[in-house]
XYZ file of C-alpha atoms in Angstrom:
353
model
C -13.578 -44.989 -20.769
C -15.326 -41.504 -19.733
C -12.912 -38.590 -20.564
C -12.399 -36.991 -16.786
C -11.667 -33.603 -17.061
C -8.333 -32.995 -15.351
C -8.572 -30.864 -11.650
C -5.938 -29.760 -10.256
C -5.653 -28.737 -6.579
C -4.159 -25.865 -5.089
C -4.474 -22.693 -3.163
C -4.535 -18.718 -4.313
C -3.687 -16.796 -5.521
C -4.857 -18.264 -9.003
C -3.214 -16.624 -11.547
C -4.375 -17.270 -15.207
C -1.541 -17.640 -17.435
C -0.064 -20.880 -17.618
C 3.530 -19.905 -17.210
C 3.113 -17.841 -14.412
C 4.380 -18.038 -10.906
C 4.188 -16.917 -7.752
C 7.893 -16.610 -7.502
C 8.226 -14.818 -11.151
C 5.635 -12.465 -9.418
C 7.649 -11.694 -6.468
C 10.838 -11.547 -7.777
C 9.334 -8.822 -10.234
C 7.933 -7.121 -7.071
C 11.915 -7.422 -5.622
C 13.458 -5.906 -8.542
C 10.961 -3.050 -9.580
C 11.569 -2.019 -5.878
C 15.533 -2.148 -6.948
C 15.547 2.191 -8.060
C 13.541 2.875 -4.599
C 15.899 1.147 -2.407
C 18.441 2.517 -3.986
C 17.011 6.607 -3.060
C 16.423 5.141 -0.244
C 20.027 4.658 0.989
C 21.245 7.428 -1.101
C 18.795 9.802 0.488
C 19.130 8.128 4.274
C 22.358 6.473 4.213
C 23.536 3.621 6.747
C 19.968 3.599 8.645
C 18.108 2.637 5.767
C 20.296 -0.282 5.042
C 19.718 -1.571 8.888
C 16.390 -1.025 8.455
C 15.643 -2.841 5.260
C 17.576 -5.655 6.967
C 15.807 -6.107 9.912
C 12.296 -5.459 8.421
C 13.668 -8.360 5.729
C 15.290 -10.860 8.202
C 12.909 -10.666 10.540
C 9.523 -11.772 8.732
C 11.519 -14.092 6.257
C 13.211 -15.918 9.896
C 9.594 -16.224 11.437
C 8.312 -17.175 8.845
C 10.868 -20.223 8.673
C 11.034 -20.878 12.290
C 7.044 -21.537 12.194
C 6.962 -23.455 9.590
C 9.434 -25.577 11.166
C 8.088 -25.613 14.493
C 4.764 -26.617 12.802
C 5.489 -28.783 9.863
C 9.257 -30.432 10.782
C 8.781 -32.686 7.843
C 7.934 -30.060 5.640
C 4.767 -31.671 4.652
C 2.387 -28.227 4.493
C 3.192 -25.709 2.639
C 6.454 -23.350 2.849
C 6.325 -20.315 1.207
C 9.702 -18.891 1.984
C 10.778 -20.425 -1.532
C 8.569 -18.142 -3.747
C 10.109 -14.997 -1.871
C 6.746 -13.649 -0.666
C 8.632 -13.115 2.956
C 11.470 -11.125 1.213
C 8.708 -8.713 -0.460
C 6.712 -8.240 2.434
C 9.906 -7.407 4.503
C 10.939 -5.276 1.724
C 7.775 -3.188 1.314
C 7.371 -3.356 5.136
C 10.799 -1.625 5.713
C 10.261 1.353 2.795
C 6.903 2.350 4.597
C 9.112 3.260 7.726
C 10.904 6.478 8.907
C 14.562 6.718 8.599
C 15.596 6.794 12.484
C 12.861 3.968 13.098
C 14.587 1.967 15.975
C 16.014 -1.771 14.894
C 14.377 -3.308 17.802
C 11.049 -1.349 16.739
C 11.379 -2.976 13.271
C 12.477 -6.371 14.361
C 9.047 -6.310 16.710
C 6.668 -5.278 14.746
C 8.278 -7.436 11.510
C 7.481 -10.613 13.781
C 3.960 -9.649 14.460
C 3.178 -8.496 11.114
C 3.736 -11.643 9.402
C 2.696 -13.927 12.569
C -0.730 -11.935 13.066
C -1.407 -10.923 9.363
C 0.279 -13.888 7.369
C 0.910 -17.186 9.014
C -1.913 -17.207 11.592
C -4.194 -17.556 8.660
C -2.318 -20.675 7.353
C 0.404 -19.024 5.026
C 0.415 -17.885 1.662
C -3.104 -17.748 -0.086
C -5.169 -17.732 3.115
C -4.233 -14.615 4.727
C -6.914 -11.575 4.824
C -4.642 -8.650 5.765
C -1.641 -7.605 4.178
C 1.630 -8.229 6.437
C 3.106 -5.019 5.425
C 0.912 -3.142 6.250
C -0.416 -4.493 9.643
C 2.650 -4.385 10.575
C 3.597 -0.982 9.625
C 0.296 -0.322 11.332
C 1.749 -1.638 14.505
C 4.467 0.633 14.276
C 2.728 3.647 13.942
C -0.038 2.712 16.835
C 2.431 1.009 19.422
C 5.642 2.999 18.733
C 4.816 6.704 17.171
C 6.922 8.793 19.077
C 10.347 6.169 18.456
C 9.661 7.069 14.572
C 10.084 10.371 13.307
C 11.423 11.907 10.189
C 14.840 13.141 9.444
C 15.418 15.130 6.391
C 19.042 17.004 5.361
C 16.765 19.601 3.303
C 13.888 20.805 4.977
C 10.967 21.094 2.836
C 9.171 23.870 3.916
C 11.097 26.302 6.062
C 11.088 26.292 9.572
C 9.712 22.961 9.408
C 12.667 20.637 8.909
C 12.252 16.581 9.554
C 8.358 17.369 9.025
C 6.198 16.133 6.191
C 3.938 18.198 4.335
C 0.795 16.136 5.518
C 2.221 16.148 9.119
C 3.143 19.773 8.879
C -0.416 20.767 7.340
C -1.960 18.381 10.068
C -0.125 19.866 12.966
C -1.074 23.619 11.640
C -4.845 22.791 12.797
C -5.927 24.070 9.057
C -5.740 21.848 6.158
C -6.081 24.478 3.936
C -3.385 26.499 5.650
C -2.626 28.899 2.434
C 1.312 30.071 4.385
C 2.306 26.463 3.883
C 0.619 25.027 0.724
C 2.300 28.020 -1.290
C 5.493 26.818 -0.627
C 5.224 23.316 -1.648
C 7.627 22.552 -4.336
C 5.823 19.633 -5.908
C 9.041 19.133 -8.498
C 10.611 17.755 -4.999
C 7.697 15.996 -4.055
C 7.822 14.194 -7.379
C 11.653 13.676 -7.418
C 11.939 12.686 -3.967
C 14.919 15.500 -3.660
C 15.313 16.456 0.232
C 12.072 15.312 1.013
C 10.827 13.546 4.352
C 9.252 11.186 4.824
C 9.279 6.667 5.201
C 12.625 5.162 3.073
C 10.196 4.295 -0.007
C 7.671 6.683 -0.158
C 9.020 10.044 -0.884
C 10.218 10.117 -4.771
C 6.699 9.099 -6.842
C 8.903 9.308 -9.931
C 10.853 5.878 -9.315
C 7.655 4.610 -7.658
C 6.714 5.193 -10.796
C 9.348 3.690 -12.555
C 8.831 0.325 -10.831
C 5.155 0.223 -11.318
C 5.619 0.335 -15.256
C 8.148 -2.504 -14.811
C 5.222 -4.342 -12.918
C 2.693 -3.480 -15.816
C 4.715 -4.199 -18.450
C 6.157 -8.019 -17.057
C 2.127 -8.101 -16.369
C 3.006 -8.808 -12.561
C 0.359 -6.904 -10.813
C -3.391 -5.507 -11.446
C -3.061 -2.347 -13.161
C -6.530 -1.056 -12.256
C -5.929 -1.096 -8.748
C -3.046 1.683 -8.548
C -4.763 3.497 -11.573
C -8.220 3.800 -9.807
C -7.022 4.520 -6.117
C -4.693 6.946 -7.026
C -7.251 9.011 -9.354
C -9.665 8.682 -6.747
C -7.412 10.874 -4.237
C -6.641 13.154 -7.626
C -10.621 13.863 -7.806
C -11.349 14.022 -4.828
C -8.511 16.501 -3.818
C -9.735 18.107 -6.853
C -13.266 18.498 -5.708
C -11.727 20.227 -2.694
C -9.696 22.343 -4.609
C -12.433 23.531 -6.325
C -14.669 24.384 -3.379
C -12.238 25.668 -1.892
C -10.592 27.824 -4.519
C -7.878 26.295 -4.537
C -4.877 25.455 -7.317
C -3.925 22.451 -9.217
C -1.324 21.736 -6.800
C -3.661 20.973 -4.108
C -4.418 17.316 -5.571
C -0.719 16.923 -6.879
C 0.350 17.727 -3.520
C -2.124 14.878 -2.100
C -0.695 12.149 -4.953
C 2.551 12.612 -4.392
C 3.022 13.000 -0.815
C 2.915 10.631 1.730
C 2.138 6.852 0.696
C -0.052 7.054 -1.990
C 1.504 6.277 -4.640
C 3.557 3.655 -2.838
C 0.913 1.953 -0.993
C -0.963 2.022 -4.709
C 1.626 0.664 -6.770
C 3.044 -2.208 -4.153
C 0.831 -2.759 -1.223
C -2.767 -2.272 -2.470
C -2.037 -4.836 -5.774
C -1.542 -7.927 -3.390
C -3.154 -10.181 -5.579
C -4.400 -12.164 -1.744
C -5.857 -9.340 -0.102
C -7.309 -7.877 -3.026
C -11.106 -8.918 -5.103
C -10.684 -11.563 -7.888
C -13.190 -9.782 -10.389
C -12.866 -6.844 -12.515
C -15.145 -4.812 -11.065
C -14.442 -5.667 -7.202
C -11.051 -4.595 -8.434
C -12.011 -1.213 -8.635
C -14.709 -1.038 -5.979
C -12.240 -1.528 -3.926
C -9.899 0.635 -5.537
C -12.189 3.359 -5.232
C -12.512 2.844 -1.593
C -9.078 2.932 -1.019
C -9.051 5.781 -2.196
C -12.082 7.389 -0.877
C -11.616 5.859 3.294
C -7.267 7.523 2.606
C -8.587 10.984 1.846
C -11.247 10.615 4.529
C -8.176 9.884 6.927
C -6.183 12.847 5.795
C -8.565 15.550 6.194
C -10.675 14.161 9.376
C -8.600 11.505 10.986
C -6.078 12.748 13.326
C -3.516 11.003 11.882
C -1.984 13.168 8.810
C -1.369 9.707 6.790
C -4.417 6.902 6.093
C -2.899 4.642 3.399
C -1.984 1.360 5.298
C -5.464 2.186 8.013
C -7.285 2.187 4.542
C -5.710 -0.674 2.664
C -5.874 -3.010 6.457
C -9.730 -1.938 6.179
C -10.584 -2.560 2.970
C -8.487 -6.223 3.315
C -11.458 -6.915 6.029
C -14.298 -5.918 2.629
C -12.450 -8.575 0.240
C -14.747 -11.561 0.657
C -17.716 -9.350 0.428
C -16.771 -8.164 -2.618
C -15.737 -11.801 -3.816
C -19.222 -13.169 -2.514
C -20.200 -15.570 -5.052
C -24.248 -14.297 -4.747
C -23.525 -10.607 -5.924
C -20.071 -10.163 -7.360
C -19.973 -10.499 -10.938
C -16.621 -10.801 -13.568
C -17.983 -8.438 -15.983
C -19.565 -5.200 -15.702
C -23.264 -4.794 -15.758
C -25.677 -1.744 -16.680
C -26.905 -1.832 -12.955
C -23.770 -2.194 -10.881
C -22.365 0.554 -13.001
C -25.287 2.893 -12.209
C -24.875 2.157 -8.418
C -21.545 2.749 -8.375
C -21.702 5.983 -10.091
C -23.944 6.639 -7.064
C -21.272 5.891 -4.868
C -19.261 7.988 -6.366
C -21.503 11.285 -6.852
C -22.414 10.107 -2.684
C -18.497 10.137 -2.059
C -17.945 13.757 -3.175
C -20.984 14.948 -1.416
C -19.647 13.656 2.108
C -15.698 15.041 1.115
C -17.366 18.367 0.307
C -20.221 18.610 3.522
C -17.259 17.639 5.857
C -14.979 19.869 4.282
C -17.641 22.848 5.138
C -17.275 22.040 8.338
C -13.681 21.869 8.635
C -12.684 24.345 6.173
């Protein structure tokens, strides 16, 4: 009898290591989030606890009820057991301000996982990141009900406002009076910094990212290129405007760049498969984020950039032009795109600056 190759039928995400499981990867993400969660509870108190409970329960119960209704015999994929809904709920909760009403968290959590994940067929078939979509629903529909609070004002006279928010509302993105008073160490550690529950401490996000990297539970290239792109574009602006190194560092440490790069952009289902594709994807995330921050009406652009680039993941993976290896032609084109991106940013800055 002719030997027949074994064919394994399964849905994405596709993992290379034989021992790798989605549940192991998701539980690693939960472990990596623990320092961030503890710090959020320490900084914001019980409000952080209630928001995280509401976001996690709303997403997991929605998924459980959805599969109970659509597959009463359990014949279809039931993804609750691999913790993916728990991860989405925790990440969504950590992107929220500490005074977000619980009913807002529940409504947007339910809609986020329904619209971004379950309606597409569940884990492995969703196009959009559920946590990012839920967060955008809050920003678009309930922005006035979700404002930042902090025990210590980061900038004199601006208690409760983030650095990006303060710059945006000042009407001058390069306001020296504001920029000269930004304490970078405070932004790095997150102590007394207003902002979303899990996004204020860059230090603890890095700790979580290192754990995931050591466990091979996420794609390192994506956060590195994402953050490097924001830093590089902000550095070009700093040179053009005569600002110091603190300007690009401020953009990296403030807002959701670090958190989004480590815990949201690395979602294996909503990011490209090939190595070059992931680098192009991460660069585009950094570029879109920085463009929104400089020229958009909203001070923060991370979750919007993630949702926008989620739409192009299938294009990055399209079999007729995607390549698992870097080619000379691809590298030249990408270098040209990088130069063009810097030029677009500097031309734009010449008008708004």
